[in-house]
Amino acid sequence: MISDSKQAMQELEVELAALIGQKNLNTIKSGLTTLAIALCDQQDEELTLLAKKLSQQLGPDKALALGKLLISNND
């Protein structure tokens, strides 16, 4: 089920990139990362600071890849 979700997300990303361009998609992903971090602020400040630092260092694509890797390790 999770692998189906991952496949669907990858297909959606490819379709969105084709429609709006990779640069615009990266901007959206970066904004969503910022939003997710802001929502986590209330839960764990230390983890949030680490997430912000990694997001800035990695950029949106690699930060997303890291998130996917972390999630897949919980399967």
mmCIF file of C-alpha atoms in Angstrom:
data_model
loop_
_atom_site.group_PDB
_atom_site.id
_atom_site.type_symbol
_atom_site.label_atom_id
_atom_site.label_comp_id
_atom_site.label_asym_id
_atom_site.label_seq_id
_atom_site.Cartn_x
_atom_site.Cartn_y
_atom_site.Cartn_z
ATOM 1 C CA MET A 1 0.000 0.000 0.000
ATOM 2 C CA ILE A 2 2.803 2.417 0.890
ATOM 3 C CA SER A 3 4.738 1.481 -2.236
ATOM 4 C CA ASP A 4 1.608 2.233 -4.301
ATOM 5 C CA SER A 5 1.378 5.635 -2.631
ATOM 6 C CA LYS A 6 5.035 6.339 -3.357
ATOM 7 C CA GLN A 7 4.546 5.361 -6.997
ATOM 8 C CA ALA A 8 1.478 7.588 -7.271
ATOM 9 C CA MET A 9 3.352 10.537 -5.731
ATOM 10 C CA GLN A 10 6.241 10.081 -8.167
ATOM 11 C CA GLU A 11 3.827 9.987 -11.099
ATOM 12 C CA LEU A 12 2.065 13.091 -9.807
ATOM 13 C CA GLU A 13 5.380 14.944 -9.505
ATOM 14 C CA VAL A 14 6.293 14.062 -13.088
ATOM 15 C CA GLU A 15 2.876 15.232 -14.338
ATOM 16 C CA LEU A 16 3.049 18.473 -12.349
ATOM 17 C CA ALA A 17 6.564 19.198 -13.573
ATOM 18 C CA ALA A 18 5.374 18.699 -17.143
ATOM 19 C CA LEU A 19 2.441 21.063 -16.584
ATOM 20 C CA ILE A 20 4.044 23.859 -14.583
ATOM 21 C CA GLY A 21 7.778 23.309 -15.057
ATOM 22 C CA GLN A 22 10.353 21.843 -12.708
ATOM 23 C CA LYS A 23 11.381 25.241 -11.318
ATOM 24 C CA ASN A 24 7.802 26.075 -10.308
ATOM 25 C CA LEU A 25 7.337 22.608 -8.836
ATOM 26 C CA ASN A 26 10.505 23.069 -6.776
ATOM 27 C CA THR A 27 9.162 26.399 -5.503
ATOM 28 C CA ILE A 28 5.919 24.725 -4.447
ATOM 29 C CA LYS A 29 7.779 21.868 -2.758
ATOM 30 C CA SER A 30 9.976 24.341 -0.913
ATOM 31 C CA GLY A 31 6.905 26.232 0.283
ATOM 32 C CA LEU A 32 5.287 23.014 1.465
ATOM 33 C CA THR A 33 8.468 22.097 3.316
ATOM 34 C CA THR A 34 8.415 25.486 5.048
ATOM 35 C CA LEU A 35 4.754 25.005 5.934
ATOM 36 C CA ALA A 36 5.363 21.534 7.333
ATOM 37 C CA ILE A 37 8.235 22.845 9.416
ATOM 38 C CA ALA A 38 6.060 25.656 10.746
ATOM 39 C CA LEU A 39 3.384 23.166 11.749
ATOM 40 C CA CYS A 40 5.958 21.082 13.585
ATOM 41 C CA ASP A 41 7.113 24.112 15.589
ATOM 42 C CA GLN A 42 4.475 23.431 18.185
ATOM 43 C CA GLN A 43 5.531 19.816 18.604
ATOM 44 C CA ASP A 44 9.300 19.795 18.977
ATOM 45 C CA GLU A 45 11.467 22.897 18.657
ATOM 46 C CA GLU A 46 14.761 20.995 18.545
ATOM 47 C CA LEU A 47 13.565 18.730 15.758
ATOM 48 C CA THR A 48 12.137 21.725 13.912
ATOM 49 C CA LEU A 49 15.448 23.586 14.052
ATOM 50 C CA LEU A 50 17.224 20.529 12.693
ATOM 51 C CA ALA A 51 14.634 20.174 9.918
ATOM 52 C CA LYS A 52 15.026 23.850 8.934
ATOM 53 C CA LYS A 53 18.810 23.566 8.864
ATOM 54 C CA LEU A 54 18.740 20.398 6.771
ATOM 55 C CA SER A 55 16.134 21.828 4.423
ATOM 56 C CA GLN A 56 18.275 24.907 3.805
ATOM 57 C CA GLN A 57 21.429 22.847 3.313
ATOM 58 C CA LEU A 58 19.883 20.199 1.091
ATOM 59 C CA GLY A 59 17.431 22.228 -0.948
ATOM 60 C CA PRO A 60 13.876 21.120 -1.727
ATOM 61 C CA ASP A 61 14.604 18.049 -3.850
ATOM 62 C CA LYS A 62 17.154 16.464 -1.545
ATOM 63 C CA ALA A 63 15.135 17.420 1.558
ATOM 64 C CA LEU A 64 12.131 15.652 0.032
ATOM 65 C CA ALA A 65 14.293 12.646 -0.804
ATOM 66 C CA LEU A 66 15.519 12.552 2.796
ATOM 67 C CA GLY A 67 11.948 12.703 4.071
ATOM 68 C CA LYS A 68 10.946 9.841 1.803
ATOM 69 C CA LEU A 69 13.946 7.825 2.953
ATOM 70 C CA LEU A 70 13.108 8.419 6.604
ATOM 71 C CA ILE A 71 9.510 7.378 6.030
ATOM 72 C CA SER A 72 10.481 4.268 4.066
ATOM 73 C CA ASN A 73 12.752 3.155 6.913
ATOM 74 C CA ASN A 74 9.668 3.005 9.134
ATOM 75 C CA ASP A 75 7.919 0.448 6.914
#
